[in-house]
Amino acid sequence: MLLVSSAASAQTKPAAPAPAGPKLSIEGSVRARMEGIDGQFRPKVDDSIAFASLRTLVAAKLDWGDLNLTGELLDARGYGEGHNSSVKASDVNTIEPLQAFVSYKFRNVLGKKDVLAATAGRFTMTFGAQRLVARADFGNTFPSYLGGRVEYRTKNKDDLVLFWTHPITALPATMDGIYDNKVELDHVDTGTVFYGADGNIADVGHKLSVGGYVYRLAEQDRPGYQTRNRRLVTFGLRLRRTPAKGKIDVEAEAALQRGDARVTNAVTDRTDLSVHAGFVHVEGGYTIAKGWTPRVSAFFDYASGDGANAGYGRFDSLYGARRADYGPASLFGPVGLANLVSPGVRLEAKPSKRLDLMAAIRGLWLADRTDTFAFTGVRDKTGASGRHAGTEMEVRVRRALIPDRLRVEVGAAYLAKGRFLTQAPNAPHSGDARYGYADLVFKF
């Protein structure tokens, strides 16, 4: 029998592993875009605009398991647009710390495999289908917020988010600053608070998810910065069945908005009006389980406008995005959730893993003929120009040149102007609007 002394055993026993240090990960993207519009629909801006933009994102994360620190730098620049273009602060934001937050995950809080994540700092947010709160990829910049957020998620992927924030105002905001790509840190809007709750049940049967939300936005003037003194409560419901091969899918969302606001942010405007507004989106589609797996869908959108009655009726889409539902934004983007009645159809197809296609057409009418139509800035206070705004068509092609690394995207949109967009008192006499863009995106 071989005997080993205790001293020898102590010498040969493996040492305990050292505590793991933080794990650092860095990722980012660079997007170059060229876009142009002709036949402007907005009043008082150039009829034809060409705009080149470059957006760089770099995100770093220090991870200690359940504790992590995250930072993200944004550099969004634009060139060639001229001083009288529709390019705005949401298109240019140079060398900006877009996100800087700390988060911690508590596990098995109320049940097995559930997670409660608490976050504090500056961050971006996306809820639901991005109609009211979004970090949408099409734009050159993103809304961000300073505050706190708590998210609870079960093992079945049901979730509830509570948040309290100050929205952050993107700078530069002057046309000279935007044109010169001026480096100017964004401003925390301490006079405005945005808070609320958003929840979702992942599967209530038949693969249907159901969610609901309530958001509160309260703003007030401060020295050098005028607001519309919006004090809005927006509460809504949504349901969705995700598209799948050989299956019918559905989506519906509706919201009501109450509170008070002023019509303008002018110093002389001191009248608080009672807000009664809302929107509805419904959509149904079917995906063919063969070949290019095309999905055909029909949809309908309604968003209230401000009529001649007492009070204020125009729906406010808060911090939402428009690209997924309403066509390209940036230089284009006439359509959105405000004074809108719009049915349409969409066709999507995926010929290969690297290639996808989309085409859509929608009709455009005003919910209220005396209010500004959607996001065009065109208005006829008398209502004499009618309700028909026109027809919007768009196409998009995306191709992955190197999977998960390099992608090209090209798209075009056409706005055939109806009676309202040609006869309203401030409507530009510039013919139908034509828009095109091309993106090249590199991820690292």
Coordinates of C-alpha atoms in Angstrom, one line a residue:
M1 CA 0.0 0.0 0.0
L2 CA 1.3 3.4 -1.0
L3 CA 1.1 6.0 1.8
V4 CA 1.2 9.7 1.1
S5 CA 1.8 12.2 3.9
S6 CA -0.6 15.0 4.6
A7 CA 2.1 17.5 3.8
A8 CA 2.6 15.9 0.4
S9 CA -1.2 16.0 -0.2
A10 CA -1.3 19.7 0.6
Q11 CA 1.4 20.3 -1.9
T12 CA -0.3 18.4 -4.8
K13 CA -3.9 19.6 -4.2
P14 CA -5.0 22.0 -7.0
A15 CA -5.3 25.6 -5.9
A16 CA -8.8 27.2 -5.8
P17 CA -9.5 29.2 -8.9
A18 CA -9.1 33.0 -8.6
P19 CA -12.2 35.1 -8.6
A20 CA -13.2 35.9 -12.2
G21 CA -12.6 39.5 -13.1
P22 CA -14.9 41.7 -15.2
K23 CA -15.5 40.7 -18.8
L24 CA -15.1 43.5 -21.3
S25 CA -17.0 43.4 -24.6
I26 CA -17.0 46.1 -27.4
E27 CA -19.1 46.2 -30.4
G28 CA -20.4 48.8 -32.9
S29 CA -21.4 49.8 -36.3
V30 CA -20.7 52.3 -39.1
R31 CA -23.5 53.3 -41.5
A32 CA -23.1 55.5 -44.6
R33 CA -26.2 56.7 -46.2
M34 CA -27.0 58.8 -49.3
E35 CA -30.6 60.0 -49.8
G36 CA -32.5 62.6 -51.7
I37 CA -36.0 64.0 -52.1
D38 CA -37.7 65.9 -54.9
G39 CA -41.2 67.4 -55.0
Q40 CA -41.2 68.5 -51.4
F41 CA -44.4 68.2 -49.4
R42 CA -43.3 70.4 -46.5
P43 CA -43.9 74.2 -46.7
K44 CA -41.0 76.7 -46.6
V45 CA -38.1 74.3 -47.2
D46 CA -36.1 73.5 -50.3
D47 CA -38.0 71.6 -53.0
S48 CA -35.1 69.2 -53.7
I49 CA -32.6 68.1 -51.1
A50 CA -29.6 65.7 -51.2
F51 CA -28.2 64.5 -47.9
A52 CA -25.2 62.3 -47.0
S53 CA -24.9 61.0 -43.5
L54 CA -22.5 58.9 -41.5
R55 CA -23.5 57.3 -38.2
T56 CA -21.0 55.5 -35.9
L57 CA -21.9 53.6 -32.8
V58 CA -19.5 52.1 -30.3
A59 CA -20.8 50.3 -27.2
A60 CA -18.7 48.9 -24.4
K61 CA -19.9 46.6 -21.6
L62 CA -18.1 45.6 -18.4
D63 CA -19.8 42.5 -17.0
W64 CA -19.4 41.1 -13.5
G65 CA -22.1 38.5 -14.0
D66 CA -25.3 40.0 -12.7
L67 CA -23.7 43.5 -12.4
N68 CA -22.7 45.4 -15.5
L69 CA -21.7 48.8 -16.7
T70 CA -22.6 49.9 -20.2
G71 CA -21.6 52.9 -22.3
E72 CA -22.4 53.8 -25.9
L73 CA -20.9 56.6 -28.0
L74 CA -22.8 58.0 -30.9
D75 CA -21.4 60.1 -33.7
A76 CA -24.0 61.2 -36.3
R77 CA -23.0 63.6 -39.0
G78 CA -24.6 65.0 -42.2
Y79 CA -23.3 66.7 -45.3
G80 CA -24.6 68.6 -48.3
E81 CA -28.1 69.5 -47.1
G82 CA -28.0 73.3 -47.3
H83 CA -29.4 75.8 -44.8
N84 CA -33.0 75.6 -45.9
S85 CA -33.5 71.9 -45.7
S86 CA -35.7 69.7 -43.5
V87 CA -32.7 68.1 -41.8
K88 CA -33.0 68.6 -38.1
A89 CA -31.5 67.7 -34.7
S90 CA -32.6 64.1 -35.0
D91 CA -30.3 63.7 -38.0
V92 CA -27.1 65.3 -36.6
N93 CA -25.6 64.6 -33.1
T94 CA -21.8 64.6 -33.0
I95 CA -19.7 62.7 -30.4
E96 CA -22.5 62.1 -27.9
P97 CA -22.5 59.6 -25.0
L98 CA -25.8 58.1 -26.0
Q99 CA -25.9 55.6 -23.1
A100 CA -24.1 55.4 -19.8
F101 CA -25.8 53.2 -17.2
V102 CA -25.3 50.6 -14.5
S103 CA -27.6 47.6 -14.1
Y104 CA -28.0 44.7 -11.8
K105 CA -30.0 41.5 -12.2
F106 CA -31.8 39.8 -9.2
R107 CA -32.7 36.2 -9.9
N108 CA -35.4 33.9 -8.6
V109 CA -37.2 36.8 -7.0
L110 CA -40.8 35.6 -7.2
G111 CA -40.4 32.4 -9.0
K112 CA -37.9 30.0 -10.5
K113 CA -35.8 31.4 -13.3
D114 CA -37.4 34.9 -13.2
V115 CA -35.2 38.0 -13.4
L116 CA -35.6 41.5 -11.9
A117 CA -33.2 43.9 -13.7
A118 CA -32.7 47.4 -12.2
T119 CA -31.1 50.1 -14.4
A120 CA -29.9 53.6 -13.6
G121 CA -28.3 56.3 -15.8
R122 CA -28.7 57.4 -19.4
F123 CA -30.3 54.8 -21.7
T124 CA -32.5 54.3 -24.7
M125 CA -35.9 52.4 -24.6
T126 CA -38.1 50.4 -26.9
F127 CA -41.6 49.2 -26.1
G128 CA -44.0 47.0 -28.1
A129 CA -44.1 47.8 -31.8
Q130 CA -42.2 51.1 -31.3
R131 CA -45.2 53.3 -32.1
L132 CA -44.8 55.4 -28.9
V133 CA -41.4 54.7 -27.4
A134 CA -38.6 53.5 -29.7
R135 CA -35.0 53.1 -30.5
A136 CA -35.6 52.8 -34.2
D137 CA -32.6 51.9 -36.5
F138 CA -33.6 53.9 -39.6
G139 CA -33.0 57.3 -38.1
N140 CA -29.5 58.8 -37.7
T141 CA -30.0 59.4 -34.0
F142 CA -32.1 57.9 -31.1
P143 CA -34.1 59.4 -28.2
S144 CA -32.5 58.8 -24.9
Y145 CA -33.4 59.4 -21.2
L146 CA -31.8 60.0 -17.9
G147 CA -33.4 58.1 -15.0
G148 CA -34.2 54.7 -13.7
R149 CA -35.9 51.5 -15.0
V150 CA -37.0 48.2 -13.4
E151 CA -37.9 45.2 -15.6
Y152 CA -39.3 42.0 -14.3
R153 CA -39.3 38.9 -16.6
T154 CA -40.6 35.4 -15.9
K155 CA -39.3 32.2 -17.3
N156 CA -42.2 32.3 -19.8
K157 CA -41.0 35.7 -21.1
D158 CA -43.9 37.6 -19.5
D159 CA -42.5 41.0 -18.6
L160 CA -43.3 44.3 -16.8
V161 CA -41.3 47.5 -17.0
L162 CA -41.6 50.5 -14.7
F163 CA -39.6 53.6 -15.6
W164 CA -39.1 57.2 -14.5
T165 CA -37.0 59.5 -16.6
H166 CA -36.1 63.0 -17.9
P167 CA -36.0 63.0 -21.7
I168 CA -32.8 64.3 -23.2
T169 CA -32.9 67.1 -25.8
A170 CA -30.6 66.5 -28.8
L171 CA -28.2 69.3 -29.7
P172 CA -27.2 71.1 -31.8
A173 CA -30.8 72.5 -32.5
T174 CA -30.0 75.5 -34.7
M175 CA -29.7 75.2 -38.4
D176 CA -26.2 76.7 -38.4
G177 CA -25.1 74.1 -35.8
I178 CA -26.7 71.2 -37.7
Y179 CA -25.1 72.4 -41.0
D180 CA -21.7 72.7 -39.4
N181 CA -21.9 69.4 -37.5
K182 CA -21.2 71.3 -34.3
V183 CA -20.0 69.3 -31.3
E184 CA -22.5 70.1 -28.5
L185 CA -23.4 67.8 -25.6
D186 CA -27.2 67.1 -25.3
H187 CA -29.2 68.7 -22.6
V188 CA -31.1 66.9 -19.9
D189 CA -34.6 68.3 -19.9
T190 CA -35.2 68.6 -16.2
G191 CA -38.4 70.5 -16.8
T192 CA -39.9 67.4 -18.4
V193 CA -40.6 64.0 -16.8
F194 CA -41.6 60.9 -18.7
Y195 CA -42.6 57.8 -16.7
G196 CA -45.0 54.9 -16.7
A197 CA -45.4 51.1 -17.0
D198 CA -45.4 48.7 -19.9
G199 CA -46.3 45.0 -19.6
N200 CA -46.7 42.0 -21.8
I201 CA -48.0 38.4 -21.5
A202 CA -46.0 36.3 -24.0
D203 CA -48.7 33.7 -24.7
V204 CA -52.4 33.7 -23.7
G205 CA -53.2 30.8 -26.1
H206 CA -52.9 30.2 -29.8
K207 CA -49.5 32.0 -29.7
L208 CA -51.1 35.3 -29.0
S209 CA -49.3 37.9 -26.9
V210 CA -51.2 40.6 -25.0
G211 CA -49.8 43.8 -23.5
G212 CA -50.8 47.1 -22.0
Y213 CA -49.2 50.3 -21.0
V214 CA -49.7 53.7 -19.3
Y215 CA -47.3 56.6 -20.0
R216 CA -47.2 60.0 -18.3
L217 CA -45.5 63.0 -19.9
A218 CA -45.4 66.3 -18.0
E219 CA -43.4 69.3 -19.3
Q220 CA -43.1 72.9 -18.3
D221 CA -41.3 76.0 -19.6
R222 CA -37.8 76.9 -18.3
P223 CA -35.6 79.9 -18.9
G224 CA -34.6 79.9 -22.6
Y225 CA -36.8 76.9 -23.5
Q226 CA -40.5 77.1 -24.3
T227 CA -42.7 74.1 -24.4
R228 CA -46.4 73.3 -25.1
N229 CA -46.8 72.4 -21.5
R230 CA -48.0 69.0 -22.4
R231 CA -49.4 67.0 -19.4
L232 CA -50.5 63.8 -21.1
V233 CA -51.5 60.4 -19.9
T234 CA -51.5 57.8 -22.7
F235 CA -52.9 54.3 -21.9
G236 CA -53.3 51.5 -24.4
L237 CA -53.6 47.8 -25.2
R238 CA -52.0 45.6 -27.9
L239 CA -52.1 42.0 -29.1
R240 CA -50.0 40.2 -31.6
R241 CA -49.6 36.8 -33.2
T242 CA -46.1 36.7 -34.7
P243 CA -45.8 35.8 -38.5
A244 CA -45.0 32.2 -39.2
K245 CA -44.8 30.0 -42.3
G246 CA -48.2 28.8 -43.3
K247 CA -50.0 30.7 -40.5
I248 CA -52.3 33.7 -40.2
D249 CA -50.8 36.5 -38.1
V250 CA -52.6 39.5 -36.5
E251 CA -51.7 42.7 -34.7
A252 CA -53.8 45.3 -33.1
E253 CA -53.0 48.3 -30.9
A254 CA -55.2 51.1 -29.6
A255 CA -54.6 54.0 -27.2
L256 CA -56.4 56.9 -25.6
Q257 CA -54.7 60.1 -24.6
R258 CA -56.0 62.5 -22.0
G259 CA -54.7 65.6 -20.1
D260 CA -54.0 69.1 -21.3
A261 CA -51.7 71.0 -23.6
R262 CA -51.2 74.2 -25.5
V263 CA -51.5 74.5 -29.3
T264 CA -48.0 76.1 -29.7
N265 CA -44.9 76.7 -27.6
A266 CA -45.1 80.5 -28.2
V267 CA -44.5 82.7 -25.1
T268 CA -47.8 84.4 -25.7
D269 CA -49.7 81.1 -25.8
R270 CA -51.0 80.6 -22.2
T271 CA -54.2 78.6 -22.9
D272 CA -54.3 75.1 -21.6
L273 CA -56.7 72.9 -23.6
S274 CA -58.2 69.7 -22.6
V275 CA -56.8 66.8 -24.6
H276 CA -59.1 64.0 -26.0
A277 CA -57.1 62.0 -28.6
G278 CA -56.4 58.4 -29.6
F279 CA -55.1 56.0 -32.3
V280 CA -55.9 52.5 -33.6
H281 CA -53.7 50.2 -35.7
V282 CA -55.0 46.8 -37.0
E283 CA -53.2 44.4 -39.3
G284 CA -53.6 40.9 -40.6
G285 CA -51.3 38.8 -42.7
Y286 CA -50.5 35.3 -44.1
T287 CA -47.1 33.8 -44.9
I288 CA -46.9 31.2 -47.7
A289 CA -44.7 28.3 -46.6
K290 CA -43.0 27.8 -50.0
G291 CA -40.4 29.3 -52.2
W292 CA -39.6 32.9 -51.1
T293 CA -42.1 32.6 -48.2
P294 CA -43.9 35.7 -49.2
R295 CA -46.1 37.4 -46.5
V296 CA -49.1 39.4 -47.7
S297 CA -50.8 41.7 -45.2
A298 CA -53.5 44.4 -45.0
F299 CA -53.5 47.1 -42.4
F300 CA -55.5 50.2 -41.2
D301 CA -54.4 53.2 -39.2
Y302 CA -56.4 55.9 -37.5
A303 CA -55.0 58.8 -35.4
S304 CA -57.2 61.6 -34.3
G305 CA -56.8 65.2 -35.4
D306 CA -57.6 68.6 -33.8
G307 CA -61.0 69.9 -35.0
A308 CA -62.8 73.1 -34.5
N309 CA -64.4 72.0 -31.2
A310 CA -63.3 73.1 -27.8
G311 CA -60.3 71.2 -26.5
Y312 CA -57.4 69.6 -28.3
G313 CA -57.8 66.4 -30.4
R314 CA -54.5 65.8 -32.2
F315 CA -52.8 62.5 -31.0
D316 CA -49.2 62.9 -29.8
S317 CA -47.0 59.9 -30.7
L318 CA -44.5 60.8 -27.9
Y319 CA -41.1 59.2 -28.6
G320 CA -42.2 56.7 -31.2
A321 CA -40.8 55.7 -34.6
R322 CA -42.4 55.7 -38.0
R323 CA -40.3 53.6 -40.3
A324 CA -41.8 50.1 -39.6
D325 CA -45.4 51.2 -40.3
Y326 CA -45.4 54.4 -42.3
G327 CA -42.4 54.4 -44.6
P328 CA -38.9 56.0 -44.6
A329 CA -38.4 58.9 -42.3
S330 CA -35.4 61.3 -42.4
L331 CA -35.9 63.5 -45.5
F332 CA -39.2 61.8 -46.3
G333 CA -41.7 60.7 -43.5
P334 CA -45.0 62.5 -44.3
V335 CA -47.0 59.8 -42.6
G336 CA -47.3 59.2 -38.8
L337 CA -49.8 58.8 -35.9
A338 CA -51.4 62.3 -36.2
N339 CA -54.6 63.3 -38.0
L340 CA -54.6 60.2 -40.2
V341 CA -56.9 57.7 -41.8
S342 CA -54.9 55.2 -43.8
P343 CA -55.7 51.6 -45.2
G344 CA -53.0 49.7 -47.1
V345 CA -51.4 46.5 -48.2
R346 CA -47.8 45.2 -47.9
L347 CA -45.8 42.3 -49.5
E348 CA -42.7 40.9 -48.0
A349 CA -40.5 38.1 -49.3
K350 CA -37.2 36.4 -48.5
P351 CA -35.6 34.8 -51.6
S352 CA -32.6 33.6 -49.6
K353 CA -31.0 33.9 -46.1
R354 CA -29.1 37.0 -47.3
L355 CA -31.8 38.8 -49.3
D356 CA -35.2 40.2 -48.3
L357 CA -37.7 42.4 -50.2
M358 CA -40.7 44.6 -49.3
A359 CA -43.3 46.7 -51.1
A360 CA -46.2 48.6 -49.7
I361 CA -49.0 51.0 -50.8
R362 CA -51.4 53.0 -48.6
G363 CA -54.1 55.6 -49.1
L364 CA -54.0 58.8 -47.1
W365 CA -56.9 60.8 -45.7
L366 CA -57.2 63.4 -42.9
A367 CA -59.2 62.4 -39.8
D368 CA -60.1 66.1 -39.4
R369 CA -60.0 68.3 -42.4
T370 CA -59.1 71.5 -40.5
D371 CA -55.9 70.2 -38.8
T372 CA -52.4 69.7 -40.2
F373 CA -52.1 66.4 -42.1
A374 CA -49.8 64.0 -40.2
F375 CA -46.2 65.2 -40.3
T376 CA -46.3 67.3 -43.5
G377 CA -46.9 70.8 -41.9
V378 CA -49.7 71.4 -44.5
R379 CA -53.0 72.8 -43.1
D380 CA -56.2 74.3 -44.3
K381 CA -58.0 75.8 -41.2
T382 CA -61.2 76.3 -43.3
G383 CA -61.4 72.6 -44.3
A384 CA -62.1 73.6 -47.9
S385 CA -59.3 71.5 -49.3
G386 CA -61.0 68.3 -48.3
R387 CA -59.7 65.1 -46.7
H388 CA -57.8 63.3 -49.4
A389 CA -54.0 63.7 -49.0
G390 CA -52.9 61.2 -51.6
T391 CA -51.3 57.8 -51.9
E392 CA -47.9 56.6 -50.6
M393 CA -45.9 53.8 -52.2
E394 CA -42.6 52.3 -51.1
V395 CA -40.1 49.5 -52.0
R396 CA -37.1 48.2 -50.1
V397 CA -34.3 45.7 -50.8
R398 CA -31.8 44.5 -48.2
R399 CA -28.8 42.2 -48.9
A400 CA -26.2 40.8 -46.5
L401 CA -22.9 40.9 -48.3
I402 CA -21.1 39.4 -45.4
P403 CA -23.5 37.7 -42.9
D404 CA -23.7 39.7 -39.6
R405 CA -21.0 42.0 -40.8
L406 CA -21.8 44.0 -44.0
R407 CA -25.2 44.8 -45.4
V408 CA -26.5 47.0 -48.2
E409 CA -30.0 48.4 -48.3
V410 CA -31.7 50.5 -51.0
G411 CA -35.2 51.9 -51.0
A412 CA -37.5 54.4 -52.6
A413 CA -40.9 56.0 -51.8
Y414 CA -43.4 58.0 -53.9
L415 CA -46.1 60.3 -52.6
A416 CA -48.8 60.9 -55.2
K417 CA -50.3 64.1 -53.7
G418 CA -54.1 64.3 -53.4
R419 CA -56.3 67.3 -53.4
F420 CA -55.4 68.4 -49.9
L421 CA -51.6 68.4 -50.5
T422 CA -52.0 70.4 -53.7
Q423 CA -54.8 72.9 -52.8
A424 CA -54.3 73.7 -49.1
P425 CA -53.1 77.3 -48.6
N426 CA -49.6 76.5 -47.6
A427 CA -49.1 73.4 -49.8
P428 CA -45.9 73.6 -51.9
H429 CA -46.6 73.6 -55.7
S430 CA -43.8 71.1 -56.4
G431 CA -45.5 68.1 -57.9
D432 CA -45.5 64.6 -56.4
A433 CA -42.8 63.7 -53.9
R434 CA -40.0 61.2 -54.9
Y435 CA -37.5 59.9 -52.4
G436 CA -34.7 57.4 -52.5
Y437 CA -31.9 56.2 -50.3
A438 CA -29.0 53.7 -50.1
D439 CA -27.3 52.4 -47.0
L440 CA -24.1 50.5 -46.4
V441 CA -23.8 49.1 -42.8
F442 CA -20.6 47.6 -41.3
K443 CA -20.8 45.9 -37.9
F444 CA -17.9 45.0 -35.7

